[in-house]
Short mmCIF file of C-alpha atoms in Angstrom, two decimals:
data_model
loop_
_atom_site.label_atom_id
_atom_site.label_comp_id
_atom_site.label_asym_id
_atom_site.label_seq_id
_atom_site.Cartn_x
_atom_site.Cartn_y
_atom_site.Cartn_z
CA MET B 1 26.46 -5.11 -7.12
CA ILE B 2 25.61 -5.90 -3.49
CA ALA B 3 27.32 -9.16 -2.59
CA ALA B 4 25.17 -11.82 -0.92
CA GLY B 5 27.76 -12.95 1.59
CA ARG B 6 28.85 -12.76 5.21
CA GLY B 7 28.97 -8.96 5.22
CA LEU B 8 25.36 -8.70 4.08
CA ALA B 9 24.22 -11.23 6.68
CA VAL B 10 26.00 -9.40 9.50
CA ALA B 11 24.63 -6.02 8.38
CA LEU B 12 21.06 -7.34 8.24
CA ILE B 13 21.29 -8.96 11.68
CA VAL B 14 22.73 -5.82 13.26
CA LEU B 15 20.08 -3.60 11.66
CA VAL B 16 17.22 -5.85 12.79
CA LEU B 17 18.59 -6.00 16.35
CA LEU B 18 19.01 -2.22 16.35
CA ALA B 19 15.40 -1.68 15.23
CA VAL B 20 14.06 -4.17 17.79
CA ALA B 21 16.17 -2.71 20.61
CA VAL B 22 15.05 0.86 19.93
CA ALA B 23 11.41 -0.19 19.62
CA ALA B 24 11.61 -2.13 22.90
CA THR B 25 13.42 0.67 24.74
CA ALA B 26 10.90 3.26 23.54
CA ARG B 27 8.01 0.91 24.41
CA LEU B 28 6.47 1.33 20.99
CA GLY B 29 4.85 -2.09 21.22
CA ILE B 30 6.18 -3.22 17.84
CA ALA B 31 9.47 -4.90 18.74
CA ARG B 32 8.08 -8.39 18.15
CA ALA B 33 6.25 -7.24 15.01
CA ALA B 34 9.49 -5.75 13.62
CA LEU B 35 11.37 -8.99 14.26
CA THR B 36 8.59 -11.03 12.67
CA ALA B 37 8.43 -8.70 9.66
CA ALA B 38 12.19 -9.02 9.11
CA ALA B 39 12.04 -12.81 9.36
CA ARG B 40 9.13 -12.99 6.95
CA ALA B 41 10.85 -10.67 4.49
CA THR B 42 13.94 -12.88 4.55
CA ALA B 43 11.97 -16.08 3.99
CA GLN B 44 9.70 -14.60 1.33
CA LEU B 45 12.53 -13.05 -0.66
CA ALA B 46 14.45 -16.32 -0.50
CA VAL B 47 11.47 -18.13 -2.03
CA VAL B 48 10.92 -15.41 -4.63
CA SER B 49 14.59 -15.47 -5.59
CA ALA B 50 14.35 -19.22 -6.13
CA VAL B 51 11.29 -19.11 -8.38
CA ILE B 52 11.61 -15.75 -10.12
CA VAL B 53 13.65 -17.13 -13.03
CA ALA B 54 10.88 -19.58 -13.93
CA VAL B 55 8.16 -16.98 -13.40
CA VAL B 56 9.58 -14.25 -15.62
CA GLY B 57 10.23 -16.72 -18.41
CA SER B 58 6.52 -17.44 -18.88
CA TRP B 59 3.69 -14.97 -19.46
CA TRP B 60 1.17 -17.23 -17.72
CA LEU B 61 3.39 -17.59 -14.66
CA THR B 62 4.02 -13.84 -14.70
CA ILE B 63 0.28 -13.15 -14.64
CA ALA B 64 -0.23 -15.72 -11.89
CA PHE B 65 2.56 -14.14 -9.83
CA VAL B 66 1.08 -10.65 -10.22
CA LEU B 67 -2.31 -12.02 -9.09
CA VAL B 68 -0.67 -13.55 -6.02
CA MET B 69 0.85 -10.15 -5.20
CA PHE B 70 -2.52 -8.47 -5.70
CA THR B 71 -4.33 -11.01 -3.50
CA THR B 72 -1.76 -10.66 -0.74
CA ALA B 73 -1.99 -6.86 -0.91
CA THR B 74 -5.78 -6.98 -0.68
CA TRP B 75 -5.69 -9.34 2.28
CA THR B 76 -3.18 -7.12 4.04
CA SER B 77 -5.27 -3.97 3.52
CA THR B 78 -8.41 -5.75 4.67
CA ARG B 79 -6.71 -6.62 7.95
CA ARG B 80 -5.28 -3.12 8.39
CA ILE B 81 -8.58 -1.34 7.82
CA ASP B 82 -10.55 -3.56 10.20
CA PRO B 83 -7.97 -5.37 12.39
CA HIS B 84 -10.52 -6.74 14.86
CA GLY B 85 -13.33 -7.47 12.43
CA ARG B 86 -14.53 -10.32 10.25
CA ARG B 87 -12.61 -10.77 7.00
CA GLY B 88 -15.10 -12.46 4.74
CA PRO B 89 -15.29 -12.40 0.95
CA VAL B 90 -17.41 -9.22 0.87
CA ALA B 91 -14.83 -7.21 2.84
CA PHE B 92 -12.07 -8.69 0.69
CA VAL B 93 -13.75 -7.71 -2.59
CA ARG B 94 -14.55 -4.20 -1.41
CA THR B 95 -10.95 -3.64 -0.33
CA ALA B 96 -9.72 -5.08 -3.64
CA LEU B 97 -11.64 -2.44 -5.62
CA PRO B 98 -9.50 0.63 -4.76
CA ILE B 99 -6.26 -1.36 -5.09
CA ALA B 100 -7.33 -2.56 -8.53
CA ALA B 101 -8.57 0.92 -9.46
CA GLY B 102 -5.12 2.32 -8.76
CA THR B 103 -3.09 -0.52 -10.24
CA VAL B 104 -4.83 -1.50 -13.47
CA PRO B 105 -4.86 1.92 -15.23
CA VAL B 106 -1.21 2.59 -14.40
CA LEU B 107 -0.02 -0.78 -15.67
CA ALA B 108 -2.20 -0.42 -18.77
CA VAL B 109 -0.69 3.00 -19.58
CA VAL B 110 2.97 2.03 -19.10
CA LEU B 111 2.56 -1.18 -21.10
CA THR B 112 0.48 0.35 -23.90
CA CYS B 113 2.86 3.29 -24.33
CA GLY B 114 5.87 0.99 -24.39
CA ALA B 115 7.48 2.62 -21.35
CA VAL B 116 7.79 -0.85 -19.81
CA PRO B 117 8.61 -3.74 -22.17
CA PRO B 118 6.03 -6.58 -22.16
CA THR B 119 8.39 -9.07 -20.55
CA GLY B 120 8.11 -10.84 -17.24
CA ILE B 121 11.40 -9.48 -15.92
CA ALA B 122 10.07 -5.92 -16.39
CA VAL B 123 6.38 -6.39 -15.55
CA VAL B 124 6.81 -8.23 -12.24
CA PRO B 125 8.86 -5.56 -10.40
CA VAL B 126 6.85 -2.65 -11.79
CA ALA B 127 3.55 -4.36 -10.92
CA GLY B 128 4.86 -5.13 -7.44
CA ILE B 129 5.80 -1.50 -6.81
CA ILE B 130 2.45 -0.16 -8.04
CA ILE B 131 0.39 -2.76 -6.17
CA GLY B 132 2.38 -2.09 -3.00
CA GLY B 133 1.77 1.64 -3.25
CA ALA B 134 -1.95 1.19 -3.89
CA MET B 135 -2.13 -1.22 -0.93
CA THR B 136 -0.50 1.26 1.45
CA ALA B 137 -2.69 4.12 0.25
CA THR B 138 -5.85 2.02 0.64
CA SER B 139 -4.91 0.89 4.14
CA LEU B 140 -4.04 4.37 5.39
CA ALA B 141 -6.98 6.10 3.73
CA GLY B 142 -9.45 3.49 4.97
CA ARG B 143 -8.23 3.57 8.56
CA ARG B 144 -8.04 7.35 8.76
CA ALA B 145 -11.43 7.89 7.16
CA LEU B 146 -13.12 5.39 9.49
CA ASP B 147 -11.31 6.81 12.52
CA GLU B 148 -12.51 10.28 11.64
CA LEU B 149 -16.12 9.17 11.21
CA THR B 150 -15.96 7.35 14.55
CA THR B 151 -14.43 10.20 16.57
CA ARG B 152 -16.63 12.87 14.97
CA ARG B 153 -19.84 10.89 14.98
CA GLY B 154 -21.79 13.72 16.62
CA GLU B 155 -20.76 16.21 13.95
CA TYR B 156 -21.63 13.69 11.24
CA GLU B 157 -25.13 13.23 12.68
CA ALA B 158 -25.50 17.00 12.99
CA ALA B 159 -24.68 17.33 9.29
CA LEU B 160 -27.37 14.75 8.52
CA SER B 161 -29.88 16.70 10.58
CA LEU B 162 -29.15 19.75 8.43
CA GLY B 163 -30.28 17.83 5.36
CA LEU B 164 -27.02 16.51 3.91
CA LEU B 165 -27.14 13.10 2.28
CA ASP B 166 -25.27 10.27 4.00
CA ARG B 167 -22.48 10.28 1.40
CA ASP B 168 -22.04 14.05 1.38
CA ALA B 169 -21.98 14.28 5.17
CA ALA B 170 -19.45 11.47 5.44
CA LEU B 171 -17.18 13.03 2.80
CA GLU B 172 -17.02 16.27 4.79
CA PHE B 173 -15.15 14.44 7.55
CA CYS B 174 -13.44 11.42 6.02
CA ARG B 175 -12.01 13.06 2.88
CA PRO B 176 -9.53 15.42 4.66
CA ALA B 177 -8.35 12.56 6.89
CA ALA B 178 -8.00 10.10 4.02
CA THR B 179 -5.95 12.49 1.90
CA LEU B 180 -3.24 12.46 4.59
CA ALA B 181 -2.34 9.07 3.11
CA LEU B 182 -0.99 10.98 0.10
CA VAL B 183 1.54 13.02 2.08
CA PRO B 184 4.37 10.41 1.83
CA PRO B 185 4.14 9.89 -1.97
CA LEU B 186 3.79 13.62 -2.57
CA ASP B 187 6.84 14.38 -0.43
CA GLN B 188 8.82 11.58 -2.05
CA THR B 189 8.00 12.88 -5.52
CA ARG B 190 8.82 16.49 -4.60
CA THR B 191 12.17 15.68 -3.01
CA VAL B 192 13.48 12.89 -5.26
CA GLY B 193 17.08 13.53 -6.21
CA LEU B 194 17.42 16.23 -3.54
CA VAL B 195 16.81 14.20 -0.39
CA THR B 196 16.76 10.59 -1.52
CA LEU B 197 17.72 8.40 -4.46
CA PRO B 198 14.94 5.78 -4.33
CA GLY B 199 15.17 2.08 -5.14
CA ALA B 200 14.51 2.12 -8.88
CA PHE B 201 17.27 4.69 -9.46
CA VAL B 202 19.81 2.82 -7.36
CA GLY B 203 18.74 -0.53 -8.85
CA VAL B 204 19.39 0.59 -12.42
CA LEU B 205 22.79 1.98 -11.45
CA LEU B 206 23.73 -1.25 -9.66
CA GLY B 207 22.60 -3.13 -12.76
CA SER B 208 25.19 -1.23 -14.83
CA GLY B 209 22.71 1.26 -16.29
CA ASN B 210 23.71 4.87 -16.86
CA PRO B 211 22.36 7.79 -14.77
CA VAL B 212 19.94 8.88 -17.53
CA GLN B 213 18.37 5.41 -17.65
CA ALA B 214 18.23 5.35 -13.85
CA GLY B 215 16.51 8.74 -13.75
CA ALA B 216 13.97 7.71 -16.41
CA ALA B 217 13.13 4.49 -14.56
CA GLN B 218 12.73 6.29 -11.24
CA LEU B 219 10.56 9.03 -12.74
CA LEU B 220 8.26 6.45 -14.31
CA VAL B 221 7.95 4.63 -10.98
CA LEU B 222 7.32 7.79 -8.96
CA ILE B 223 4.69 9.24 -11.29
CA GLY B 224 3.03 5.84 -11.66
CA LEU B 225 2.96 5.40 -7.89
CA LEU B 226 1.54 8.87 -7.37
CA ALA B 227 -1.26 8.24 -9.89
CA ALA B 228 -2.06 4.82 -8.46
CA GLU B 229 -2.18 6.08 -4.87
CA ILE B 230 -4.33 9.11 -5.69
CA ILE B 231 -6.82 6.86 -7.48
CA ALA B 232 -6.75 4.32 -4.62
CA VAL B 233 -7.33 6.99 -1.96
CA THR B 234 -10.18 8.53 -3.95
CA ALA B 235 -11.86 5.15 -4.42
CA THR B 236 -11.38 4.19 -0.77
CA THR B 237 -12.84 7.47 0.46
CA GLU B 238 -15.86 7.05 -1.80
CA LEU B 239 -16.45 3.49 -0.61
CA VAL B 240 -16.21 4.58 3.04
CA ALA B 241 -18.57 7.49 2.46
CA ARG B 242 -21.11 5.20 0.80
CA GLY B 243 -20.89 2.69 3.65
CA HIS B 244 -19.32 -0.10 1.57
CA ILE B 245 -16.12 -0.13 3.64
CA THR B 246 -17.01 -0.18 7.32
CA ARG B 247 -15.79 -1.53 10.62
CA SER B 248 -17.50 -4.40 12.32
CA PRO B 249 -19.09 -3.88 15.77
CA GLY B 250 -16.23 -5.89 17.28
CA ALA B 251 -13.67 -3.48 15.88
CA LEU B 252 -15.58 -0.48 17.21
CA LYS B 253 -15.71 -2.00 20.70
CA ALA B 254 -12.02 -2.81 20.59
CA GLY B 255 -11.20 0.73 19.53
CA SER B 256 -13.26 2.24 22.35
CA ARG B 257 -11.37 0.41 25.07
#
């Protein structure tokens, strides 16, 4: 097990300072964001660690906790897709759709088939992983699809002039860009065990599980993530093509500067 002591604290501080220093030296413009993200992660995990025992002991609290994760993921994706725009309830709901479309079927399958036991201690981490993957896929697919439609606006209008419907013309340009969001999960799935031993595998081993159990847990997570992210990207691309996920005029002006 990883000991929560002085060694861990020193390692975390050094790693954060290293990341911030490199980002500042390279002028990436994210040094402050990296420091803030690390501080937030520390505070949030401290709170989660304090309440997780109570949460996983009750089904109602487990459901409430999963809903909090889902709401936070949706809010994060909404901001990522349209960072300079208005974030009203309509934008929130439309962003929630692809995240839910990727998350709900995967959780339903693993719970119905008995691959994940219906207990809070099992459901919370699995739900968090799947929701997180769907969130990332939605954010990346939405941004890339909208960027492509913005930069290739002339080609899009030319396609319309040739008689293509709005949706079909938009899909010609935003679908290839959006599918780039699937490169990381595809590569991770292809190279698991050869390049990396991801978190679920290592977590089971640290929890005194055997390598077979660790491999089974990691395979379930990887395949579940891949399914959730493919569904989320597909739904996001469709919503962008139909004009349900858009950027506000303010975001377009900000992006043109």
